[in-house]
PDB file of C-alpha atoms in Angstrom:
ATOM      1  CA  MET L   1      27.740  24.324  -9.407  1.00 38.00           C
ATOM      2  CA  ARG L   2      25.107  26.518 -10.690  1.00 41.00           C
ATOM      3  CA  ARG L   3      21.759  25.770  -8.626  1.00 46.00           C
ATOM      4  CA  ASP L   4      19.323  27.891 -10.405  1.00 46.00           C
ATOM      5  CA  ASN L   5      17.370  25.303 -12.769  1.00 51.00           C
ATOM      6  CA  VAL L   6      17.511  22.538  -9.741  1.00 54.00           C
ATOM      7  CA  THR L   7      14.167  22.279  -8.250  1.00 60.00           C
ATOM      8  CA  TRP L   8      12.582  19.368  -6.117  1.00 65.00           C
ATOM      9  CA  VAL L   9       9.542  17.754  -6.915  1.00 77.00           C
ATOM     10  CA  HIS L  10       6.467  17.403  -4.266  1.00 85.00           C
ATOM     11  CA  GLU L  11       5.517  14.079  -5.399  1.00 87.00           C
ATOM     12  CA  PHE L  12       6.436  10.843  -7.516  1.00 90.00           C
ATOM     13  CA  ILE L  13       4.799   8.578  -9.980  1.00 89.00           C
ATOM     14  CA  LEU L  14       5.032   5.308  -9.879  1.00 88.00           C
ATOM     15  CA  MET L  15       4.526   3.156 -13.180  1.00 86.00           C
ATOM     16  CA  GLY L  16       4.468  -0.116 -11.398  1.00 80.00           C
ATOM     17  CA  LEU L  17       4.155  -3.404 -13.194  1.00 81.00           C
ATOM     18  CA  SER L  18       1.955  -2.969 -15.908  1.00 78.00           C
ATOM     19  CA  SER L  19      -0.668  -0.214 -17.504  1.00 78.00           C
ATOM     20  CA  ASP L  20      -2.813  -2.793 -18.542  1.00 82.00           C
ATOM     21  CA  ARG L  21      -6.062  -2.721 -16.572  1.00 83.00           C
ATOM     22  CA  GLN L  22      -6.869  -6.516 -16.498  1.00 87.00           C
ATOM     23  CA  THR L  23      -3.289  -7.650 -15.797  1.00 87.00           C
ATOM     24  CA  GLN L  24      -3.286  -4.781 -12.914  1.00 88.00           C
ATOM     25  CA  THR L  25      -6.202  -6.871 -11.640  1.00 90.00           C
ATOM     26  CA  GLY L  26      -4.949 -10.043 -11.260  1.00 91.00           C
ATOM     27  CA  LEU L  27      -2.029  -8.758  -9.676  1.00 89.00           C
ATOM     28  CA  PHE L  28      -4.188  -7.284  -7.280  1.00 92.00           C
ATOM     29  CA  VAL L  29      -5.361 -10.571  -6.389  1.00 94.00           C
ATOM     30  CA  LEU L  30      -2.022 -12.457  -6.489  1.00 93.00           C
ATOM     31  CA  PHE L  31      -0.261 -10.126  -4.251  1.00 92.00           C
ATOM     32  CA  GLY L  32      -3.333  -9.267  -2.167  1.00 94.00           C
ATOM     33  CA  ALA L  33      -3.417 -13.225  -1.393  1.00 95.00           C
ATOM     34  CA  ALA L  34       0.328 -13.468  -0.779  1.00 93.00           C
ATOM     35  CA  TYR L  35       0.272 -10.376   1.742  1.00 94.00           C
ATOM     36  CA  LEU L  36      -2.569 -11.803   3.692  1.00 95.00           C
ATOM     37  CA  LEU L  37      -0.676 -15.123   3.791  1.00 94.00           C
ATOM     38  CA  THR L  38       2.298 -13.099   4.771  1.00 94.00           C
ATOM     39  CA  LEU L  39       0.241 -11.637   7.986  1.00 95.00           C
ATOM     40  CA  LEU L  40      -1.080 -14.637   8.796  1.00 94.00           C
ATOM     41  CA  GLY L  41       1.837 -16.946   8.610  1.00 91.00           C
ATOM     42  CA  ASN L  42       4.141 -14.531  10.636  1.00 94.00           C
ATOM     43  CA  GLY L  43       1.486 -13.523  12.879  1.00 93.00           C
ATOM     44  CA  LEU L  44       1.008 -17.132  13.675  1.00 90.00           C
ATOM     45  CA  ILE L  45       4.592 -17.450  14.660  1.00 91.00           C
ATOM     46  CA  LEU L  46       4.485 -14.507  16.900  1.00 92.00           C
ATOM     47  CA  LEU L  47       1.651 -15.909  18.781  1.00 90.00           C
ATOM     48  CA  LEU L  48       3.156 -19.046  19.202  1.00 89.00           C
ATOM     49  CA  ILE L  49       6.113 -17.841  20.563  1.00 89.00           C
ATOM     50  CA  VAL L  50       4.645 -15.825  22.994  1.00 89.00           C
ATOM     51  CA  LEU L  51       2.019 -18.322  24.303  1.00 87.00           C
ATOM     52  CA  ASP L  52       4.080 -21.272  24.319  1.00 84.00           C
ATOM     53  CA  ALA L  53       6.951 -21.475  27.138  1.00 83.00           C
ATOM     54  CA  ARG L  54       8.917 -24.299  25.563  1.00 85.00           C
ATOM     55  CA  LEU L  55       9.435 -21.997  22.913  1.00 86.00           C
ATOM     56  CA  HIS L  56      10.868 -19.218  24.879  1.00 90.00           C
ATOM     57  CA  LEU L  57      14.480 -19.956  23.803  1.00 90.00           C
ATOM     58  CA  PRO L  58      17.001 -18.006  21.883  1.00 93.00           C
ATOM     59  CA  MET L  59      16.404 -19.308  18.611  1.00 91.00           C
ATOM     60  CA  TYR L  60      12.589 -18.602  18.822  1.00 92.00           C
ATOM     61  CA  PHE L  61      13.236 -15.278  20.068  1.00 95.00           C
ATOM     62  CA  PHE L  62      15.689 -14.348  16.555  1.00 95.00           C
ATOM     63  CA  LEU L  63      12.715 -16.037  14.813  1.00 92.00           C
ATOM     64  CA  CYS L  64      10.329 -13.777  16.708  1.00 94.00           C
ATOM     65  CA  ASN L  65      12.126 -10.906  15.251  1.00 96.00           C
ATOM     66  CA  LEU L  66      12.563 -12.299  12.147  1.00 94.00           C
ATOM     67  CA  SER L  67       8.739 -12.519  11.941  1.00 94.00           C
ATOM     68  CA  LEU L  68       8.259  -9.071  13.199  1.00 95.00           C
ATOM     69  CA  VAL L  69      10.635  -7.414  10.432  1.00 95.00           C
ATOM     70  CA  ASP L  70       8.916  -9.277   7.439  1.00 94.00           C
ATOM     71  CA  ILE L  71       5.189  -8.396   9.008  1.00 95.00           C
ATOM     72  CA  CYS L  72       6.451  -4.693   9.142  1.00 95.00           C
ATOM     73  CA  TYR L  73       8.386  -5.091   5.796  1.00 94.00           C
ATOM     74  CA  THR L  74       6.110  -5.789   3.426  1.00 94.00           C
ATOM     75  CA  SER L  75       3.662  -3.346   4.985  1.00 94.00           C
ATOM     76  CA  SER L  76       6.147  -0.984   4.317  1.00 91.00           C
ATOM     77  CA  GLY L  77       4.948  -1.168   0.595  1.00 90.00           C
ATOM     78  CA  VAL L  78       2.393  -3.814  -0.562  1.00 92.00           C
ATOM     79  CA  PRO L  79      -0.569  -2.050   0.500  1.00 92.00           C
ATOM     80  CA  GLN L  80       0.359   0.985  -1.254  1.00 91.00           C
ATOM     81  CA  MET L  81       1.053  -1.299  -4.558  1.00 91.00           C
ATOM     82  CA  LEU L  82      -1.985  -2.960  -3.983  1.00 91.00           C
ATOM     83  CA  ALA L  83      -3.772   0.646  -3.894  1.00 90.00           C
ATOM     84  CA  HIS L  84      -2.262   1.639  -7.041  1.00 89.00           C
ATOM     85  CA  PHE L  85      -3.247  -1.360  -8.786  1.00 89.00           C
ATOM     86  CA  LEU L  86      -6.891  -0.264  -8.671  1.00 87.00           C
ATOM     87  CA  LEU L  87      -6.342   3.539  -8.930  1.00 85.00           C
ATOM     88  CA  GLU L  88      -5.813   5.401 -12.233  1.00 82.00           C
ATOM     89  CA  GLU L  89      -3.476   7.884 -10.414  1.00 83.00           C
ATOM     90  CA  LYS L  90      -0.130   5.907  -9.253  1.00 87.00           C
ATOM     91  CA  THR L  91       1.255   8.995  -7.319  1.00 90.00           C
ATOM     92  CA  ILE L  92       2.851   9.207  -4.087  1.00 90.00           C
ATOM     93  CA  SER L  93       3.911  12.095  -1.943  1.00 91.00           C
ATOM     94  CA  PHE L  94       7.808  13.104  -1.279  1.00 91.00           C
ATOM     95  CA  ALA L  95       7.079  12.518   2.086  1.00 91.00           C
ATOM     96  CA  ARG L  96       5.390   9.653   1.840  1.00 92.00           C
ATOM     97  CA  CYS L  97       8.266   8.294  -0.671  1.00 92.00           C
ATOM     98  CA  GLY L  98      10.517   9.016   1.872  1.00 92.00           C
ATOM     99  CA  ALA L  99       9.607   7.344   4.439  1.00 94.00           C
ATOM    100  CA  GLN L 100       8.702   4.169   2.471  1.00 93.00           C
ATOM    101  CA  HIS L 101      12.642   4.219   1.480  1.00 93.00           C
ATOM    102  CA  PHE L 102      13.442   4.585   4.515  1.00 96.00           C
ATOM    103  CA  PHE L 103      11.449   1.661   6.270  1.00 95.00           C
ATOM    104  CA  SER L 104      12.333  -0.824   3.571  1.00 92.00           C
ATOM    105  CA  LEU L 105      16.058   0.190   3.801  1.00 93.00           C
ATOM    106  CA  ALA L 106      16.283  -0.081   7.509  1.00 95.00           C
ATOM    107  CA  LEU L 107      14.075  -3.548   7.811  1.00 94.00           C
ATOM    108  CA  GLY L 108      15.768  -5.161   4.897  1.00 92.00           C
ATOM    109  CA  GLY L 109      19.058  -4.590   6.348  1.00 93.00           C
ATOM    110  CA  THR L 110      17.675  -5.503   9.802  1.00 96.00           C
ATOM    111  CA  GLU L 111      16.778  -9.358   8.280  1.00 94.00           C
ATOM    112  CA  PHE L 112      20.449  -9.562   6.836  1.00 94.00           C
ATOM    113  CA  LEU L 113      21.732  -9.050  10.398  1.00 96.00           C
ATOM    114  CA  LEU L 114      19.451 -10.897  12.146  1.00 95.00           C
ATOM    115  CA  LEU L 115      20.107 -13.808   9.861  1.00 94.00           C
ATOM    116  CA  ALA L 116      23.554 -13.372  10.417  1.00 95.00           C
ATOM    117  CA  ALA L 117      22.816 -13.828  14.466  1.00 96.00           C
ATOM    118  CA  MET L 118      20.607 -16.701  13.764  1.00 95.00           C
ATOM    119  CA  ALA L 119      23.494 -18.252  11.996  1.00 94.00           C
ATOM    120  CA  TYR L 120      25.603 -18.004  15.062  1.00 95.00           C
ATOM    121  CA  ASP L 121      22.971 -19.424  17.655  1.00 95.00           C
ATOM    122  CA  ARG L 122      22.727 -22.253  15.144  1.00 93.00           C
ATOM    123  CA  TYR L 123      26.733 -22.122  15.354  1.00 94.00           C
ATOM    124  CA  VAL L 124      26.711 -22.602  19.309  1.00 94.00           C
ATOM    125  CA  ALA L 125      23.579 -25.168  18.882  1.00 92.00           C
ATOM    126  CA  VAL L 126      25.918 -27.435  16.711  1.00 91.00           C
ATOM    127  CA  CYS L 127      29.126 -26.993  17.840  1.00 90.00           C
ATOM    128  CA  ASP L 128      28.936 -26.503  21.715  1.00 90.00           C
ATOM    129  CA  PRO L 129      25.514 -27.952  22.777  1.00 89.00           C
ATOM    130  CA  LEU L 130      26.375 -28.391  26.283  1.00 91.00           C
ATOM    131  CA  ARG L 131      26.888 -24.980  26.928  1.00 93.00           C
ATOM    132  CA  TYR L 132      24.232 -23.549  24.426  1.00 93.00           C
ATOM    133  CA  MET L 133      21.972 -21.666  27.148  1.00 93.00           C
ATOM    134  CA  VAL L 134      24.940 -20.287  29.225  1.00 94.00           C
ATOM    135  CA  VAL L 135      26.368 -18.897  25.672  1.00 95.00           C
ATOM    136  CA  MET L 136      23.262 -18.072  24.190  1.00 95.00           C
ATOM    137  CA  SER L 137      22.201 -16.068  27.191  1.00 95.00           C
ATOM    138  CA  PRO L 138      19.223 -13.907  27.299  1.00 94.00           C
ATOM    139  CA  ARG L 139      21.536 -10.633  27.594  1.00 96.00           C
ATOM    140  CA  LEU L 140      23.374 -11.601  24.233  1.00 97.00           C
ATOM    141  CA  CYS L 141      20.684 -12.530  22.182  1.00 96.00           C
ATOM    142  CA  VAL L 142      19.021  -8.819  23.399  1.00 97.00           C
ATOM    143  CA  THR L 143      22.409  -7.481  22.310  1.00 97.00           C
ATOM    144  CA  LEU L 144      22.470  -9.144  18.882  1.00 97.00           C
ATOM    145  CA  ALA L 145      18.867  -8.224  18.420  1.00 97.00           C
ATOM    146  CA  VAL L 146      19.402  -4.546  18.931  1.00 97.00           C
ATOM    147  CA  ILE L 147      22.483  -4.216  17.060  1.00 97.00           C
ATOM    148  CA  SER L 148      20.776  -5.727  14.046  1.00 97.00           C
ATOM    149  CA  TRP L 149      17.670  -3.425  14.399  1.00 97.00           C
ATOM    150  CA  LEU L 150      20.247  -0.425  15.033  1.00 97.00           C
ATOM    151  CA  VAL L 151      22.578  -0.669  12.525  1.00 97.00           C
ATOM    152  CA  GLY L 152      19.578  -1.379  10.366  1.00 96.00           C
ATOM    153  CA  LEU L 153      18.346   2.067  11.035  1.00 96.00           C
ATOM    154  CA  VAL L 154      21.022   4.157  11.188  1.00 96.00           C
ATOM    155  CA  ASN L 155      22.072   2.967   7.984  1.00 95.00           C
ATOM    156  CA  SER L 156      19.093   3.748   6.230  1.00 95.00           C
ATOM    157  CA  ALA L 157      18.720   6.990   7.799  1.00 96.00           C
ATOM    158  CA  VAL L 158      21.786   7.858   6.317  1.00 95.00           C
ATOM    159  CA  GLU L 159      21.334   6.392   2.902  1.00 94.00           C
ATOM    160  CA  THR L 160      17.444   7.930   2.803  1.00 95.00           C
ATOM    161  CA  ALA L 161      19.551  11.166   3.655  1.00 93.00           C
ATOM    162  CA  VAL L 162      21.689  11.388   0.846  1.00 93.00           C
ATOM    163  CA  THR L 163      19.059  10.006  -1.491  1.00 92.00           C
ATOM    164  CA  MET L 164      16.001  12.339  -0.654  1.00 90.00           C
ATOM    165  CA  ARG L 165      18.226  15.342  -0.644  1.00 89.00           C
ATOM    166  CA  LEU L 166      18.923  14.892  -4.367  1.00 87.00           C
ATOM    167  CA  PRO L 167      17.531  17.442  -6.824  1.00 85.00           C
ATOM    168  CA  THR L 168      15.481  15.918  -9.976  1.00 82.00           C
ATOM    169  CA  CYS L 169      14.996  19.201 -11.853  1.00 81.00           C
ATOM    170  CA  GLY L 170      11.281  18.526 -12.401  1.00 76.00           C
ATOM    171  CA  HIS L 171      11.188  14.722 -13.329  1.00 83.00           C
ATOM    172  CA  ASN L 172       9.217  12.799 -11.245  1.00 86.00           C
ATOM    173  CA  VAL L 173       8.364   9.776 -12.713  1.00 88.00           C
ATOM    174  CA  LEU L 174       9.907   6.263 -11.089  1.00 88.00           C
ATOM    175  CA  ASN L 175      10.092   3.461 -13.254  1.00 85.00           C
ATOM    176  CA  HIS L 176       9.521   1.403 -10.171  1.00 86.00           C
ATOM    177  CA  VAL L 177       6.927  -0.581  -7.945  1.00 87.00           C
ATOM    178  CA  ALA L 178       8.140   1.771  -4.765  1.00 87.00           C
ATOM    179  CA  CYS L 179      10.575   4.446  -3.881  1.00 89.00           C
ATOM    180  CA  GLU L 180      13.767   2.390  -4.049  1.00 87.00           C
ATOM    181  CA  THR L 181      17.027   3.741  -3.824  1.00 87.00           C
ATOM    182  CA  LEU L 182      18.294   3.193  -7.730  1.00 85.00           C
ATOM    183  CA  ALA L 183      15.300   4.433  -9.290  1.00 86.00           C
ATOM    184  CA  LEU L 184      15.223   7.509  -7.066  1.00 89.00           C
ATOM    185  CA  VAL L 185      19.180   7.982  -7.748  1.00 89.00           C
ATOM    186  CA  HIS L 186      18.640   7.661 -11.735  1.00 87.00           C
ATOM    187  CA  LEU L 187      16.071  10.789 -11.404  1.00 88.00           C
ATOM    188  CA  ALA L 188      18.987  13.070 -10.016  1.00 86.00           C
ATOM    189  CA  CYS L 189      20.288  15.774 -12.327  1.00 85.00           C
ATOM    190  CA  VAL L 190      23.258  16.752  -9.923  1.00 87.00           C
ATOM    191  CA  ASP L 191      26.660  14.619  -9.184  1.00 86.00           C
ATOM    192  CA  ILE L 192      25.704  11.472  -7.481  1.00 88.00           C
ATOM    193  CA  THR L 193      29.515   9.966  -6.481  1.00 90.00           C
ATOM    194  CA  LEU L 194      28.560  10.281  -2.957  1.00 91.00           C
ATOM    195  CA  ASN L 195      25.511   8.471  -3.421  1.00 90.00           C
ATOM    196  CA  ARG L 196      27.144   5.747  -5.347  1.00 90.00           C
ATOM    197  CA  ALA L 197      29.912   5.478  -2.512  1.00 92.00           C
ATOM    198  CA  ILE L 198      27.006   5.434   0.108  1.00 92.00           C
ATOM    199  CA  ILE L 199      24.981   2.373  -1.541  1.00 89.00           C
ATOM    200  CA  VAL L 200      28.663   0.211  -2.216  1.00 90.00           C
ATOM    201  CA  ALA L 201      29.187   0.950   1.715  1.00 92.00           C
ATOM    202  CA  SER L 202      25.551  -0.046   2.355  1.00 91.00           C
ATOM    203  CA  SER L 203      25.892  -2.913   0.888  1.00 89.00           C
ATOM    204  CA  VAL L 204      29.064  -3.993   2.454  1.00 91.00           C
ATOM    205  CA  VAL L 205      27.285  -3.125   6.362  1.00 92.00           C
ATOM    206  CA  VAL L 206      24.195  -4.866   5.664  1.00 92.00           C
ATOM    207  CA  LEU L 207      25.018  -7.632   3.064  1.00 91.00           C
ATOM    208  CA  LEU L 208      28.545  -8.389   2.693  1.00 91.00           C
ATOM    209  CA  VAL L 209      29.386  -8.787   6.071  1.00 93.00           C
ATOM    210  CA  PRO L 210      26.629 -10.483   7.466  1.00 94.00           C
ATOM    211  CA  CYS L 211      26.867 -12.966   4.365  1.00 92.00           C
ATOM    212  CA  CYS L 212      30.378 -13.755   5.234  1.00 93.00           C
ATOM    213  CA  LEU L 213      29.255 -14.204   9.250  1.00 94.00           C
ATOM    214  CA  VAL L 214      26.841 -16.458   8.348  1.00 94.00           C
ATOM    215  CA  SER L 215      29.287 -18.402   5.818  1.00 93.00           C
ATOM    216  CA  LEU L 216      31.834 -18.556   8.499  1.00 95.00           C
ATOM    217  CA  SER L 217      29.488 -20.138  10.978  1.00 93.00           C
ATOM    218  CA  TYR L 218      28.352 -22.941   8.463  1.00 93.00           C
ATOM    219  CA  ILE L 219      32.107 -23.662   7.501  1.00 93.00           C
ATOM    220  CA  LEU L 220      32.368 -24.568  11.146  1.00 93.00           C
ATOM    221  CA  ILE L 221      28.910 -26.095  11.476  1.00 92.00           C
ATOM    222  CA  VAL L 222      29.757 -28.367   8.513  1.00 91.00           C
ATOM    223  CA  ALA L 223      33.127 -29.164   9.865  1.00 91.00           C
ATOM    224  CA  ALA L 224      31.346 -30.195  13.279  1.00 89.00           C
ATOM    225  CA  ILE L 225      28.897 -32.343  11.692  1.00 89.00           C
ATOM    226  CA  LEU L 226      31.489 -34.180   9.374  1.00 87.00           C
ATOM    227  CA  GLN L 227      33.590 -35.363  12.629  1.00 88.00           C
ATOM    228  CA  ILE L 228      29.955 -37.009  13.976  1.00 84.00           C
ATOM    229  CA  HIS L 229      29.918 -41.074  13.831  1.00 82.00           C
ATOM    230  CA  SER L 230      26.819 -41.535  13.298  1.00 83.00           C
ATOM    231  CA  THR L 231      23.979 -41.008  10.471  1.00 82.00           C
ATOM    232  CA  GLN L 232      21.428 -40.226  12.509  1.00 84.00           C
ATOM    233  CA  GLY L 233      23.749 -37.945  14.892  1.00 81.00           C
ATOM    234  CA  ARG L 234      24.524 -35.977  11.632  1.00 84.00           C
ATOM    235  CA  ARG L 235      20.934 -35.997  10.715  1.00 84.00           C
ATOM    236  CA  LYS L 236      19.688 -34.525  13.793  1.00 82.00           C
ATOM    237  CA  ALA L 237      22.337 -31.728  13.613  1.00 80.00           C
ATOM    238  CA  PHE L 238      21.800 -31.101  10.295  1.00 82.00           C
ATOM    239  CA  GLY L 239      17.845 -30.890  11.320  1.00 80.00           C
ATOM    240  CA  THR L 240      18.524 -28.301  13.686  1.00 80.00           C
ATOM    241  CA  CYS L 241      19.905 -25.696  10.749  1.00 85.00           C
ATOM    242  CA  ALA L 242      17.705 -26.774   7.792  1.00 83.00           C
ATOM    243  CA  SER L 243      15.634 -24.196   8.198  1.00 85.00           C
ATOM    244  CA  HIS L 244      17.482 -21.238   8.837  1.00 87.00           C
ATOM    245  CA  LEU L 245      20.143 -22.821   6.107  1.00 87.00           C
ATOM    246  CA  THR L 246      17.045 -22.462   3.670  1.00 87.00           C
ATOM    247  CA  VAL L 247      15.794 -18.852   4.352  1.00 88.00           C
ATOM    248  CA  VAL L 248      19.470 -17.727   4.233  1.00 89.00           C
ATOM    249  CA  SER L 249      19.903 -19.295   0.845  1.00 87.00           C
ATOM    250  CA  MET L 250      16.939 -17.907  -0.714  1.00 85.00           C
ATOM    251  CA  SER L 251      17.517 -14.063   0.692  1.00 84.00           C
ATOM    252  CA  TYR L 252      21.483 -13.978   0.278  1.00 84.00           C
ATOM    253  CA  GLY L 253      21.640 -16.043  -2.821  1.00 79.00           C
ATOM    254  CA  MET L 254      19.225 -13.299  -4.592  1.00 77.00           C
ATOM    255  CA  ALA L 255      20.695 -10.391  -3.309  1.00 76.00           C
ATOM    256  CA  LEU L 256      24.302 -11.672  -4.233  1.00 72.00           C
ATOM    257  CA  PHE L 257      23.152 -13.185  -7.503  1.00 69.00           C
ATOM    258  CA  THR L 258      21.810  -9.249  -8.021  1.00 65.00           C
ATOM    259  CA  HIS L 259      24.700  -7.231  -6.404  1.00 62.00           C
ATOM    260  CA  MET L 260      27.523  -9.096  -8.965  1.00 57.00           C
ATOM    261  CA  GLN L 261      25.794  -8.203 -12.016  1.00 57.00           C
ATOM    262  CA  PRO L 262      27.746  -5.774 -14.307  1.00 52.00           C
ATOM    263  CA  ARG L 263      25.486  -2.521 -13.726  1.00 52.00           C
ATOM    264  CA  THR L 264      25.292  -2.335 -17.815  1.00 46.00           C
ATOM    265  CA  MET L 265      23.506  -5.812 -17.658  1.00 43.00           C
ATOM    266  CA  ALA L 266      21.009  -4.898 -14.538  1.00 52.00           C
ATOM    267  CA  SER L 267      17.708  -3.203 -15.688  1.00 61.00           C
ATOM    268  CA  ALA L 268      14.596  -1.493 -14.165  1.00 65.00           C
ATOM    269  CA  GLU L 269      12.694  -4.697 -14.330  1.00 68.00           C
ATOM    270  CA  GLN L 270      14.996  -6.869 -12.444  1.00 72.00           C
ATOM    271  CA  ASP L 271      15.251  -4.059  -9.641  1.00 74.00           C
ATOM    272  CA  LYS L 272      11.574  -4.586  -9.636  1.00 79.00           C
ATOM    273  CA  VAL L 273      11.690  -8.688  -9.257  1.00 78.00           C
ATOM    274  CA  LEU L 274      14.202  -8.048  -6.342  1.00 79.00           C
ATOM    275  CA  VAL L 275      11.738  -5.742  -4.532  1.00 81.00           C
ATOM    276  CA  LEU L 276       9.066  -7.599  -4.776  1.00 85.00           C
ATOM    277  CA  PHE L 277      10.921 -11.108  -3.960  1.00 84.00           C
ATOM    278  CA  TYR L 278      11.843  -9.483  -0.552  1.00 84.00           C
ATOM    279  CA  ALA L 279       8.847  -7.558  -0.096  1.00 85.00           C
ATOM    280  CA  VAL L 280       6.098 -10.588  -1.119  1.00 88.00           C
ATOM    281  CA  VAL L 281       8.082 -13.628  -1.516  1.00 88.00           C
ATOM    282  CA  THR L 282      10.253 -13.975   1.340  1.00 88.00           C
ATOM    283  CA  PRO L 283       8.213 -12.953   3.885  1.00 90.00           C
ATOM    284  CA  MET L 284       5.565 -14.898   2.865  1.00 90.00           C
ATOM    285  CA  LEU L 285       7.748 -18.393   2.312  1.00 88.00           C
ATOM    286  CA  ASN L 286       9.775 -17.598   6.092  1.00 87.00           C
ATOM    287  CA  PRO L 287       6.932 -18.718   8.101  1.00 86.00           C
ATOM    288  CA  LEU L 288       5.975 -21.869   6.054  1.00 84.00           C
ATOM    289  CA  ILE L 289       9.741 -22.503   5.960  1.00 85.00           C
ATOM    290  CA  TYR L 290      10.291 -22.807   9.817  1.00 81.00           C
ATOM    291  CA  SER L 291       6.812 -24.301  10.701  1.00 76.00           C
ATOM    292  CA  LEU L 292       6.807 -27.091   8.017  1.00 65.00           C
ATOM    293  CA  ARG L 293      10.526 -27.907   8.771  1.00 63.00           C
ATOM    294  CA  ASN L 294      10.265 -27.377  12.644  1.00 72.00           C
ATOM    295  CA  LYS L 295       8.753 -30.188  14.618  1.00 75.00           C
ATOM    296  CA  ASP L 296       8.719 -27.625  18.010  1.00 73.00           C
ATOM    297  CA  VAL L 297       6.822 -24.928  15.865  1.00 77.00           C
ATOM    298  CA  LYS L 298       4.305 -27.936  14.603  1.00 74.00           C
ATOM    299  CA  ALA L 299       4.136 -29.190  18.678  1.00 76.00           C
ATOM    300  CA  ALA L 300       3.510 -25.748  19.855  1.00 76.00           C
ATOM    301  CA  LEU L 301       0.430 -25.206  17.372  1.00 73.00           C
ATOM    302  CA  SER L 302      -0.783 -28.786  18.281  1.00 77.00           C
ATOM    303  CA  ARG L 303      -0.573 -27.816  21.786  1.00 79.00           C
ATOM    304  CA  VAL L 304      -2.262 -24.114  21.345  1.00 72.00           C
ATOM    305  CA  LEU L 305      -5.182 -25.799  19.079  1.00 71.00           C
ATOM    306  CA  VAL L 306      -6.140 -28.085  21.879  1.00 73.00           C
ATOM    307  CA  ARG L 307      -5.597 -25.603  24.551  1.00 72.00           C
ATOM    308  CA  SER L 308      -8.389 -23.086  22.453  1.00 67.00           C
ATOM    309  CA  SER L 309     -10.780 -26.454  21.918  1.00 66.00           C
ATOM    310  CA  GLU L 310     -10.743 -27.426  25.539  1.00 62.00           C
ATOM    311  CA  VAL L 311     -11.805 -24.025  26.515  1.00 61.00           C
ATOM    312  CA  LYS L 312     -14.713 -23.860  24.149  1.00 60.00           C
ATOM    313  CA  HIS L 313     -15.852 -26.868  25.598  1.00 54.00           C
TER     314      HIS L 313
END
């Protein structure tokens, strides 16, 4: 293929959500508040788990990783989006665009894999409670977390490499709020067969496989709960999974709904909504779900507050 007219751009222009100045100001306030809540909520979860020895358990080790991912994930794109609400020129350099693309993909994939590891943790807690601390040893927990982070990073590195190498023949206007794969691929002026294959493979690795593992874990969990004769015992067993099941349903549900739609039905606006959901909504809601529905977290918060008040007096 002749590549005489193939050129790469030095920066991209992000069209964002709206061109109306008043609307942009309102969006800045809305998403700015959500971003602050995300930092405060996930930061508080991290602080409680570090400070309270009673939370030094496998479940909270994974929750600590999840909160760290949420903080980094939302920080990879939201601050720039907030700045663009206030700026006339909504540009991003090629290097920053590539970095944003890499980190958002890596952290998003890592979150799906961590949720799968947490599902296994809940399976052991319900189906083999007497051996829980033996099975979920510190070594296994660290191994599962490291695998989640490594697979997320490697998967993102591959997809970012094949996406950012695409020439756009001078086209640099992205109809999106961030440097996302589909928006970048749509600008390409060369064959994108390899990119499509990589996107499908990436979806299998970080979405389909973890989703199948989560589903299998909960099938076994439900089967175990149904064998418990007492109503109170069933409620207690289900209570250990309620927070995680809520987060999983929200995260995987939105992702599967989007990926199962025919590409002819998908639109740029849908892609924007999906990105905003994972960058703003999910990281903000995760700490609320785990704190409001978890007695251990609420008890740890009370103990920390009591200790801090005692120190002041």
